[in-house]
Short mmCIF file of C-alpha atoms and ligand atoms in Angstrom, two decimals:
data_model
loop_
_atom_site.label_atom_id
_atom_site.label_comp_id
_atom_site.label_asym_id
_atom_site.label_seq_id
_atom_site.Cartn_x
_atom_site.Cartn_y
_atom_site.Cartn_z
CA UNK A 1 14.63 30.25 -56.37
CA UNK A 2 14.98 28.74 -52.93
CA UNK A 3 14.38 31.26 -50.22
CA UNK A 4 16.62 31.66 -47.24
CA UNK A 5 13.74 32.30 -44.88
CA UNK A 6 11.01 29.86 -45.77
CA UNK A 7 7.67 29.60 -44.08
CA UNK A 8 8.39 26.84 -41.66
CA UNK A 9 5.67 25.23 -39.59
CA UNK A 10 7.32 26.75 -36.55
CA UNK A 11 7.87 30.53 -36.60
CA UNK A 12 11.58 31.37 -36.77
CA UNK A 13 12.84 33.33 -33.78
CA UNK A 14 15.10 36.22 -34.66
CA UNK A 15 17.57 38.39 -32.78
CA UNK A 16 18.19 41.87 -34.32
CA UNK A 17 21.55 43.59 -34.08
CA UNK A 18 22.22 47.19 -34.83
CA UNK A 19 25.32 49.31 -34.58
CA UNK A 20 25.19 52.89 -33.40
CA UNK A 21 28.21 54.56 -34.92
CA UNK A 22 29.86 57.72 -33.68
CA UNK A 23 27.93 60.81 -34.84
CA UNK A 24 24.55 59.12 -34.99
CA UNK A 25 21.79 59.77 -32.43
CA UNK A 26 20.27 57.12 -30.22
CA UNK A 27 16.94 58.03 -31.74
CA UNK A 28 18.01 57.30 -35.32
CA UNK A 29 19.59 54.02 -34.22
CA UNK A 30 16.34 53.03 -32.49
CA UNK A 31 14.22 54.03 -35.47
CA UNK A 32 16.43 52.03 -37.77
CA UNK A 33 16.27 48.86 -35.68
CA UNK A 34 12.53 49.30 -35.29
CA UNK A 35 12.18 49.40 -39.04
CA UNK A 36 14.31 46.22 -39.17
CA UNK A 37 11.82 44.66 -36.77
CA UNK A 38 9.00 45.59 -39.12
CA UNK A 39 10.87 44.07 -42.03
CA UNK A 40 11.46 40.87 -40.00
CA UNK A 41 7.75 40.79 -39.07
CA UNK A 42 6.80 41.25 -42.71
CA UNK A 43 9.05 38.29 -43.57
CA UNK A 44 7.19 36.21 -41.04
CA UNK A 45 9.79 36.05 -38.31
CA UNK A 46 9.24 36.53 -34.58
CA UNK A 47 11.57 39.19 -33.17
CA UNK A 48 12.73 38.02 -29.75
CA UNK A 49 15.23 40.68 -28.90
CA UNK A 50 17.00 43.75 -30.30
CA UNK A 51 20.54 44.70 -29.40
CA UNK A 52 22.26 47.98 -30.39
CA UNK A 53 26.05 48.23 -29.82
CA UNK A 54 27.68 51.67 -29.73
CA UNK A 55 31.00 51.62 -31.52
CA UNK A 56 33.33 54.09 -33.17
CA UNK A 57 33.45 52.28 -36.44
CA UNK A 58 32.46 48.85 -37.71
CA UNK A 59 34.88 45.92 -37.11
CA UNK A 60 36.27 44.66 -40.43
CA UNK A 61 36.03 41.00 -39.44
CA UNK A 62 32.79 40.91 -37.44
CA UNK A 63 31.08 44.25 -38.01
CA UNK A 64 30.33 44.37 -34.28
CA UNK A 65 33.02 43.71 -31.73
CA UNK A 66 34.30 40.15 -31.33
CA UNK A 67 33.34 40.14 -27.68
CA UNK A 68 29.81 41.19 -28.61
CA UNK A 69 29.65 38.40 -31.20
CA UNK A 70 30.57 35.89 -28.47
CA UNK A 71 27.92 37.29 -26.23
CA UNK A 72 25.34 36.91 -28.98
CA UNK A 73 26.45 33.32 -29.45
CA UNK A 74 25.43 32.46 -25.93
CA UNK A 75 22.10 34.36 -26.19
CA UNK A 76 21.46 32.52 -29.46
CA UNK A 77 21.77 29.19 -27.72
CA UNK A 78 20.00 30.24 -24.48
CA UNK A 79 16.93 31.55 -26.24
CA UNK A 80 16.82 28.80 -28.86
CA UNK A 81 16.99 31.30 -31.72
CA UNK A 82 17.11 30.51 -35.38
CA UNK A 83 18.40 33.66 -37.02
CA UNK A 84 20.49 36.70 -36.25
CA UNK A 85 19.67 39.69 -38.45
CA UNK A 86 22.06 42.64 -38.90
CA UNK A 87 20.63 46.09 -39.62
CA UNK A 88 23.15 46.79 -42.34
CA UNK A 89 24.94 45.06 -45.12
CA UNK A 90 27.64 42.54 -44.13
CA UNK A 91 30.52 41.53 -46.35
CA UNK A 92 30.65 37.87 -47.31
CA UNK A 93 33.62 37.40 -44.94
CA UNK A 94 31.85 39.11 -42.00
CA UNK A 95 28.83 36.82 -42.46
CA UNK A 96 31.09 33.78 -42.49
CA UNK A 97 33.02 34.88 -39.40
CA UNK A 98 29.86 35.69 -37.50
CA UNK A 99 28.26 32.39 -38.40
CA UNK A 100 31.38 30.59 -37.19
CA UNK A 101 31.30 32.28 -33.80
CA UNK A 102 27.49 32.26 -33.32
CA UNK A 103 27.14 28.78 -34.77
CA UNK A 104 23.82 29.79 -36.32
CA UNK A 105 22.28 31.58 -39.25
CA UNK A 106 23.31 35.18 -39.85
CA UNK A 107 21.62 37.35 -42.42
CA UNK A 108 21.90 41.04 -43.30
CA UNK A 109 19.38 43.72 -44.13
CA UNK A 110 19.60 43.30 -47.85
CA UNK A 111 19.03 39.52 -47.62
CA UNK A 112 15.95 40.13 -45.52
CA UNK A 113 14.58 42.65 -48.02
CA UNK A 114 15.33 40.25 -50.86
CA UNK A 115 13.40 37.57 -49.06
CA UNK A 116 10.38 39.88 -48.62
CA UNK A 117 10.58 40.80 -52.30
CA UNK A 118 10.61 37.05 -53.14
CA UNK A 119 7.53 36.49 -51.03
CA UNK A 120 5.70 39.41 -52.58
CA UNK A 121 6.61 38.91 -56.23
CA UNK A 122 3.57 37.69 -58.13
CA UNK A 123 3.92 38.79 -61.68
CA UNK A 124 6.50 37.34 -64.10
CA UNK A 125 8.31 40.66 -64.24
CA UNK A 126 8.63 40.98 -60.48
CA UNK A 127 9.77 37.36 -60.16
CA UNK A 128 12.49 37.87 -62.79
CA UNK A 129 13.63 41.09 -61.10
CA UNK A 130 13.80 39.47 -57.72
CA UNK A 131 15.69 36.43 -58.99
CA UNK A 132 18.18 38.71 -60.73
CA UNK A 133 18.67 40.71 -57.51
CA UNK A 134 19.11 37.48 -55.50
CA UNK A 135 21.79 36.14 -57.88
CA UNK A 136 23.51 39.49 -57.81
CA UNK A 137 23.62 39.22 -54.08
CA UNK A 138 24.78 35.60 -54.04
CA UNK A 139 27.53 35.82 -56.65
CA UNK A 140 30.20 37.26 -54.31
CA UNK A 141 29.09 34.97 -51.51
CA UNK A 142 29.32 31.80 -53.52
CA UNK A 143 32.25 30.25 -51.67
CA UNK A 144 30.01 29.70 -48.71
CA UNK A 145 27.01 28.25 -50.42
CA UNK A 146 28.04 26.77 -53.72
CA UNK A 147 26.60 23.37 -52.92
CA UNK A 148 22.95 24.44 -52.83
CA UNK A 149 23.34 27.13 -55.41
CA UNK A 150 24.54 24.67 -57.99
CA UNK A 151 21.40 22.72 -57.29
CA UNK A 152 19.18 25.76 -57.70
CA UNK A 153 20.61 27.10 -60.87
CA UNK A 154 21.10 23.73 -62.51
CA UNK A 155 17.36 23.26 -62.90
CA UNK A 156 16.84 26.78 -64.11
CA UNK A 157 19.57 27.10 -66.67
CA UNK A 158 19.49 25.21 -69.89
CA UNK A 159 22.98 24.35 -71.08
CA UNK A 160 24.58 25.16 -67.78
CA UNK A 161 25.03 21.62 -66.66
CA UNK A 162 27.06 19.43 -69.00
CA UNK A 163 29.32 22.21 -70.11
CA UNK A 164 31.72 21.19 -67.29
CA UNK A 165 35.25 21.01 -68.73
CA UNK A 166 37.77 18.57 -67.27
CA UNK A 167 39.68 19.91 -64.29
CA UNK A 168 37.45 22.92 -63.90
CA UNK A 169 36.72 23.96 -60.30
CA UNK A 170 33.22 23.60 -59.02
CA UNK A 171 33.11 27.16 -57.76
CA UNK A 172 34.10 28.64 -61.12
CA UNK A 173 31.49 26.49 -62.76
CA UNK A 174 28.85 27.69 -60.34
CA UNK A 175 29.81 31.28 -60.95
CA UNK A 176 29.54 30.76 -64.63
CA UNK A 177 26.11 29.15 -64.29
CA UNK A 178 24.87 32.06 -62.21
CA UNK A 179 26.20 34.57 -64.72
CA UNK A 180 24.55 32.65 -67.52
CA UNK A 181 21.24 32.63 -65.66
CA UNK A 182 21.65 36.33 -64.95
CA UNK A 183 22.03 37.15 -68.60
CA UNK A 184 18.97 35.04 -69.46
CA UNK A 185 16.99 36.99 -66.82
CA UNK A 186 18.36 40.28 -68.04
CA UNK A 187 17.34 39.64 -71.62
CA UNK A 188 13.86 38.59 -70.58
CA UNK A 189 13.61 41.75 -68.58
CA UNK A 190 14.89 43.76 -71.52
CA UNK A 191 12.06 42.36 -73.62
CA UNK A 192 9.48 43.29 -71.00
CA UNK A 193 11.07 46.71 -70.77
CA UNK A 194 10.71 47.11 -74.52
CA UNK A 195 7.04 46.18 -74.37
CA UNK A 196 6.43 48.57 -71.56
CA UNK A 197 8.15 51.31 -73.51
CA UNK A 198 5.84 50.65 -76.45
CA UNK A 199 2.82 50.66 -74.18
CA UNK A 200 3.92 53.98 -72.79
CA UNK A 201 4.46 55.38 -76.26
CA UNK A 202 0.86 54.49 -77.04
CA UNK A 203 -0.26 56.67 -74.16
CA UNK A 204 2.17 59.48 -74.84
CA UNK A 205 -0.75 61.83 -75.34
CA UNK A 206 -1.97 61.15 -71.82
CA UNK A 207 -0.85 62.98 -68.76
CA UNK A 208 0.96 60.37 -66.65
CA UNK A 209 1.63 60.60 -62.94
CA UNK A 210 3.75 58.20 -60.81
CA UNK A 211 3.28 57.66 -57.11
CA UNK A 212 6.63 57.38 -55.37
CA UNK A 213 7.51 57.18 -51.75
CA UNK A 214 8.86 55.31 -48.81
CA UNK A 215 7.46 51.78 -48.29
CA UNK A 216 4.18 51.86 -46.31
CA UNK A 217 3.63 55.61 -46.95
CA UNK A 218 0.20 54.84 -48.37
CA UNK A 219 0.81 54.90 -52.17
CA UNK A 220 -1.52 52.07 -53.03
CA UNK A 221 -4.20 53.40 -50.61
CA UNK A 222 -3.97 56.76 -52.34
CA UNK A 223 -4.33 55.19 -55.76
CA UNK A 224 -7.39 53.27 -54.57
CA UNK A 225 -8.90 56.46 -53.24
CA UNK A 226 -8.12 58.40 -56.45
CA UNK A 227 -9.25 55.68 -58.88
CA UNK A 228 -11.94 54.14 -56.70
CA UNK A 229 -10.09 50.86 -56.95
CA UNK A 230 -9.24 47.99 -54.66
CA UNK A 231 -5.54 47.26 -55.10
CA UNK A 232 -3.87 45.32 -52.35
CA UNK A 233 -2.68 47.47 -49.44
CA UNK A 234 -1.25 46.24 -46.21
CA UNK A 235 0.44 47.49 -43.09
CA UNK A 236 3.47 45.48 -44.19
CA UNK A 237 6.60 46.71 -45.91
CA UNK A 238 6.84 46.26 -49.67
CA UNK A 239 3.25 45.24 -50.16
CA UNK A 240 3.48 46.39 -53.78
CA UNK A 241 6.19 45.21 -56.17
CA UNK A 242 4.49 45.59 -59.52
CA UNK A 243 3.59 48.87 -61.10
CA UNK A 244 -0.18 49.22 -61.55
CA UNK A 245 -1.64 51.95 -63.66
CA UNK A 246 -5.15 53.30 -63.31
CA UNK A 247 -7.21 56.02 -64.98
CA UNK A 248 -8.12 58.72 -62.58
CA UNK A 249 -10.97 61.02 -63.59
CA UNK A 250 -10.39 64.62 -62.66
CA UNK A 251 -13.27 66.34 -64.43
CA UNK A 252 -15.71 65.61 -67.24
CA UNK A 253 -13.03 66.39 -69.82
CA UNK A 254 -9.96 65.25 -68.01
CA UNK A 255 -8.43 62.06 -66.89
CA UNK A 256 -4.89 61.21 -66.03
CA UNK A 257 -2.99 57.93 -65.74
CA UNK A 258 -1.60 57.26 -62.29
CA UNK A 259 0.97 54.49 -61.64
CA UNK A 260 1.71 52.93 -58.29
CA UNK A 261 5.30 51.83 -57.83
CA UNK A 262 7.48 49.73 -55.48
CA UNK A 263 8.28 51.51 -52.23
CA UNK A 264 11.75 52.77 -51.34
CA UNK A 265 13.65 52.21 -48.12
CA UNK A 266 16.76 53.73 -46.64
CA UNK A 267 20.08 52.09 -47.64
CA UNK A 268 18.48 50.47 -50.68
CA UNK A 269 21.44 48.61 -52.20
CA UNK A 270 22.44 49.78 -55.64
CA UNK A 271 22.19 46.42 -57.34
CA UNK A 272 18.65 46.09 -56.06
CA UNK A 273 17.70 49.33 -57.74
CA UNK A 274 19.42 48.15 -60.85
CA UNK A 275 17.42 44.93 -60.86
CA UNK A 276 14.21 46.92 -60.54
CA UNK A 277 15.10 49.32 -63.29
CA UNK A 278 12.44 48.00 -65.66
CA UNK A 279 9.77 48.69 -63.08
CA UNK A 280 11.23 51.92 -61.96
CA UNK A 281 11.34 53.27 -65.48
CA UNK A 282 7.63 53.97 -65.13
CA UNK A 283 8.79 56.75 -62.89
CA UNK A 284 11.29 58.21 -65.34
CA UNK A 285 8.70 58.45 -68.11
CA UNK A 286 6.06 60.13 -66.00
CA UNK A 287 5.17 63.77 -66.51
CA UNK A 288 4.67 64.38 -62.79
CA UNK A 289 5.50 62.61 -59.53
CA UNK A 290 3.49 62.51 -56.38
CA UNK A 291 5.95 61.94 -53.55
CA UNK A 292 3.72 60.25 -50.93
CA UNK A 293 4.89 60.84 -47.33
CA UNK A 294 3.70 59.21 -44.15
CA UNK A 295 3.33 62.43 -42.17
CA UNK A 296 2.69 60.44 -38.99
CA UNK A 297 6.09 58.73 -39.07
CA UNK A 298 8.72 59.74 -36.55
CA UNK A 299 11.35 59.52 -39.31
CA UNK A 300 9.81 61.71 -41.97
CA UNK A 301 13.10 63.47 -42.86
CA UNK A 302 15.10 60.24 -43.26
CA UNK A 303 12.27 58.81 -45.39
CA UNK A 304 12.05 61.89 -47.64
CA UNK A 305 15.85 61.88 -48.08
CA UNK A 306 15.92 58.17 -48.84
CA UNK A 307 13.29 58.61 -51.55
CA UNK A 308 15.08 61.69 -53.01
CA UNK A 309 18.29 59.71 -53.06
CA UNK A 310 16.76 56.95 -55.14
CA UNK A 311 15.08 59.46 -57.47
CA UNK A 312 18.51 61.01 -58.06
CA UNK A 313 20.02 57.59 -58.76
CA UNK A 314 17.31 56.99 -61.27
CA UNK A 315 17.82 60.41 -62.89
CA UNK A 316 14.19 61.25 -62.09
CA UNK A 317 14.93 64.19 -59.80
CA UNK A 318 14.06 66.82 -62.38
CA UNK A 319 10.48 65.62 -62.94
CA UNK A 320 7.98 68.09 -61.41
CA UNK A 321 7.10 66.68 -57.99
CA UNK A 322 4.29 67.42 -55.62
CA UNK A 323 4.73 66.37 -51.98
CA UNK A 324 1.65 64.56 -50.70
CA UNK A 325 1.65 64.60 -46.91
CA UNK A 326 -0.45 61.52 -46.14
CA UNK A 327 -1.95 59.97 -43.03
CA UNK A 328 -2.82 63.43 -41.60
CA UNK A 329 -5.60 61.71 -39.66
CA UNK A 330 -2.88 60.15 -37.52
CA UNK A 331 -0.73 63.23 -37.04
CA UNK A 332 -0.70 64.43 -33.43
CA UNK A 333 2.03 67.00 -33.64
CA UNK A 334 0.47 69.65 -35.86
CA UNK A 335 3.45 72.00 -35.45
CA UNK A 336 5.78 69.39 -37.02
CA UNK A 337 3.38 69.15 -39.89
CA UNK A 338 3.31 72.90 -40.40
CA UNK A 339 7.16 72.95 -40.27
CA UNK A 340 7.15 70.37 -43.04
CA UNK A 341 4.76 72.36 -45.09
CA UNK A 342 7.13 75.34 -44.84
CA UNK A 343 10.11 73.29 -46.00
CA UNK A 344 8.18 71.87 -48.93
CA UNK A 345 5.86 74.63 -49.98
CA UNK A 346 4.63 72.61 -52.97
CA UNK A 347 2.55 70.18 -50.97
CA UNK A 348 -0.90 68.86 -50.30
CA UNK A 349 -2.00 67.30 -47.02
CA UNK A 350 -4.33 64.35 -47.36
CA UNK A 351 -5.66 61.22 -45.67
CA UNK A 352 -5.78 58.49 -48.33
CA UNK A 353 -7.78 56.45 -45.86
CA UNK A 354 -10.69 58.81 -45.06
CA UNK A 355 -10.49 60.96 -48.20
CA UNK A 356 -9.60 64.28 -46.55
CA UNK A 357 -7.77 66.55 -48.97
CA UNK A 358 -8.30 64.30 -51.99
CA UNK A 359 -10.41 66.91 -53.75
CA UNK A 360 -7.64 69.49 -53.35
CA UNK A 361 -5.12 66.96 -54.67
CA UNK A 362 -7.37 66.29 -57.69
CA UNK A 363 -7.71 70.03 -58.33
CA UNK A 364 -3.93 70.36 -58.22
CA UNK A 365 -3.49 67.50 -60.65
CA UNK A 366 -6.11 68.97 -62.94
CA UNK A 367 -4.35 72.34 -62.90
CA UNK A 368 -1.00 70.79 -63.73
CA UNK A 369 -2.38 68.38 -66.31
CA UNK A 370 -4.26 71.10 -68.14
CA UNK A 371 -1.70 73.88 -67.92
CA UNK A 372 -0.49 73.41 -71.52
CA UNK A 373 -3.92 72.82 -72.94
CA UNK A 374 -5.70 74.80 -75.55
CA UNK A 375 -9.24 74.60 -76.84
CA UNK A 376 -9.66 74.09 -80.56
CA UNK A 377 -12.68 74.35 -82.72
CA UNK A 378 -12.51 73.18 -86.32
CA UNK A 379 -14.98 72.83 -89.11
CA UNK A 380 -13.87 70.51 -91.92
CA UNK A 381 -15.38 68.27 -94.58
CA UNK A 382 -16.55 65.05 -93.19
CA UNK A 383 -14.31 63.09 -95.56
CA UNK A 384 -11.09 63.96 -93.74
CA UNK A 385 -11.28 61.02 -91.40
CA UNK A 386 -7.58 61.15 -90.58
CA UNK A 387 -7.78 64.59 -89.12
CA UNK A 388 -10.85 63.71 -87.15
CA UNK A 389 -9.08 60.60 -85.81
CA UNK A 390 -6.07 62.70 -84.83
CA UNK A 391 -8.30 64.94 -82.77
CA UNK A 392 -10.01 62.01 -81.07
CA UNK A 393 -6.69 60.28 -80.30
CA UNK A 394 -4.89 63.28 -78.94
CA UNK A 395 -7.59 65.37 -77.43
CA UNK A 396 -10.74 65.35 -75.54
CA UNK A 397 -13.77 66.14 -77.82
CA UNK A 398 -16.22 68.39 -76.09
CA UNK A 399 -18.75 68.66 -78.89
CA UNK A 400 -19.31 67.60 -82.46
CA UNK A 401 -21.86 68.62 -84.97
CA UNK A 402 -22.33 67.30 -88.51
CA UNK A 403 -23.93 69.56 -91.05
CA UNK A 404 -23.99 69.63 -94.86
CA UNK A 405 -21.04 67.29 -95.21
CA UNK A 406 -18.94 69.26 -92.74
CA UNK A 407 -18.10 68.38 -89.15
CA UNK A 408 -17.58 70.91 -86.48
CA UNK A 409 -15.53 69.72 -83.58
CA UNK A 410 -14.72 71.45 -80.35
CA UNK A 411 -11.96 69.78 -78.35
CA UNK A 412 -9.23 70.36 -75.75
CA UNK A 413 -5.74 69.21 -76.38
CA UNK A 414 -2.15 69.88 -75.48
CA UNK A 415 -0.65 72.82 -77.31
CA UNK A 416 1.88 70.48 -78.84
CA UNK A 417 -0.84 68.45 -80.61
CA UNK A 418 -2.79 71.54 -81.60
CA UNK A 419 0.35 72.87 -83.28
CA UNK A 420 0.84 69.53 -84.99
CA UNK A 421 -2.77 69.58 -86.16
CA UNK A 422 -2.43 73.01 -87.67
CA UNK A 423 0.85 72.08 -89.39
CA UNK A 424 -0.37 68.85 -90.81
CA UNK A 425 -3.57 70.06 -92.28
CA UNK A 426 -3.18 69.98 -96.01
CA UNK A 427 -3.55 73.33 -97.70
CA UNK A 428 -6.09 71.83 -100.03
CA UNK A 429 -8.45 70.86 -97.23
CA UNK A 430 -11.28 73.24 -97.20
CA UNK A 431 -11.43 74.29 -93.63
CA UNK A 432 -14.20 76.56 -92.73
CA UNK A 433 -12.66 77.39 -89.45
CA UNK A 434 -9.86 76.49 -87.07
CA UNK A 435 -9.45 78.27 -83.81
CA UNK A 436 -6.93 77.55 -81.14
CA UNK A 437 -7.35 79.34 -77.86
CA UNK A 438 -5.60 79.15 -74.52
CA UNK A 439 -8.03 78.48 -71.74
N1 LIG B 501 -4.51 56.16 -40.79
C1 LIG B 501 -4.12 56.12 -42.04
N2 LIG B 501 -3.59 54.95 -42.55
C2 LIG B 501 -3.25 54.95 -43.87
C3 LIG B 501 -3.42 56.08 -44.68
N3 LIG B 501 -2.98 55.74 -45.93
C4 LIG B 501 -2.53 54.49 -45.86
N4 LIG B 501 -2.70 53.97 -44.58
C5 LIG B 501 -2.37 52.65 -44.10
O1 LIG B 501 -0.95 52.47 -44.22
C6 LIG B 501 -0.62 51.12 -44.59
C7 LIG B 501 0.20 51.07 -45.77
O2 LIG B 501 -0.55 51.54 -46.91
P1 LIG B 501 -0.22 51.07 -48.38
O3 LIG B 501 -1.13 51.83 -49.26
O4 LIG B 501 -0.16 49.60 -48.55
O5 LIG B 501 1.27 51.69 -48.52
P2 LIG B 501 2.26 51.64 -49.77
O6 LIG B 501 2.98 52.97 -49.80
O7 LIG B 501 1.53 51.24 -51.01
O8 LIG B 501 3.27 50.55 -49.25
P3 LIG B 501 4.18 49.50 -50.07
O9 LIG B 501 3.47 49.03 -51.21
O10 LIG B 501 4.48 48.47 -49.08
O11 LIG B 501 5.42 50.29 -50.41
C8 LIG B 501 -1.98 50.38 -44.76
O12 LIG B 501 -2.28 49.74 -43.53
C9 LIG B 501 -2.97 51.53 -44.94
O13 LIG B 501 -4.27 51.24 -44.56
C10 LIG B 501 -4.00 57.29 -44.15
O14 LIG B 501 -4.18 58.29 -44.77
N5 LIG B 501 -4.32 57.23 -42.82
MG1 LIG B 502 1.72 49.56 -52.09
#
């Protein structure tokens, strides 16, 4: 898919526009536009200037005031800019009106995020998800850009071109092509989703943990620290788009599976979440969430709320969650940190970068992962391979001893599997011993 912001030989110069509405503080407007600047920087743009207009409510035609739009038009020309980026979503009509006045390129926050996603998508799944999100975004804006869209989707859709009926309008045809492409993408994603589901079923007996959190909170760095791995991390937004799962060893007898996920951001548009559902399902099927927080950020509360909002939308807000206050090596204001620890008593403070607090985090994970565990010891005839396999597949064998055609196994497993084991053992099996004990 063609990107709106490509990597031109010359860096594109951008002007950022924010609106401070009644009831919002100057600080939150500043933080928001600073985040937009980081997004623009991540997308490879040079931010030349930021403008915040204070207004009671957004203008329906221009979002900002018309006078302000005219002012921006002259700044645009004066500074030789190439893009104006709005710190919010614009309706298709607002974008069109603004482009007419400014006589230049106008993009909104979602479009910028979509572009970053497109730049950072490397696996097939992420590419399909991003393309779906882009088409979702473009569909209502088609009137403005049907010419190049028809070119884009024609190559990608088999059967789209050539189905043109006589007298049919180009726009309607383009819409239909996009919808066709969207359903092709959706069914490919459904297949991937199905495979993922099967993969997860295979590891049902494992304790699974998902790292969730605001973009740039340090999720990938934390996974690297926990798993002794080297996944890509960067001081850019949305560095990770694909879920990566690693085994994290917690003790000699315990390991858990930890999955890194795409970061969240405030005002994440619904259709974007919908497009990333296949990826985000990793979260839904986890037994525990680690909500990673950048404790050094000036907007901790907004970030925590944004993440909790998305978790609610995904229906994942009832999964047991531990708050991981990360980047404590960068926290200056210790009193703010201790306030935070009061608000979220179930927390661990760490530095994923220097390893501080990681042992406590592992101890907490171990405690949670093993809380339903029991220790079994069983002594059965060697011939009952199926039972022995069941133990190996669903538990962690601590010791085994073979004697006189019998095998004595000591293992730890979830109560659920121990119960299953006891129930499924045939009455005819000569068991010398089976003990199940809580530890
Ligand atoms: N000082 C400090 N920096 C950290 C810490 N953890 C992560 N970082 C830095 O924060 C930046 C973002 O880290 P990532 O691990 O890529 O963050 P992420 O949450 O995976 O971000 P996305 O994948 O973009 O959502 C990187 O530059 C890290 O080096 C920490 O504990 N202390
Ligand atoms: Mg990451």
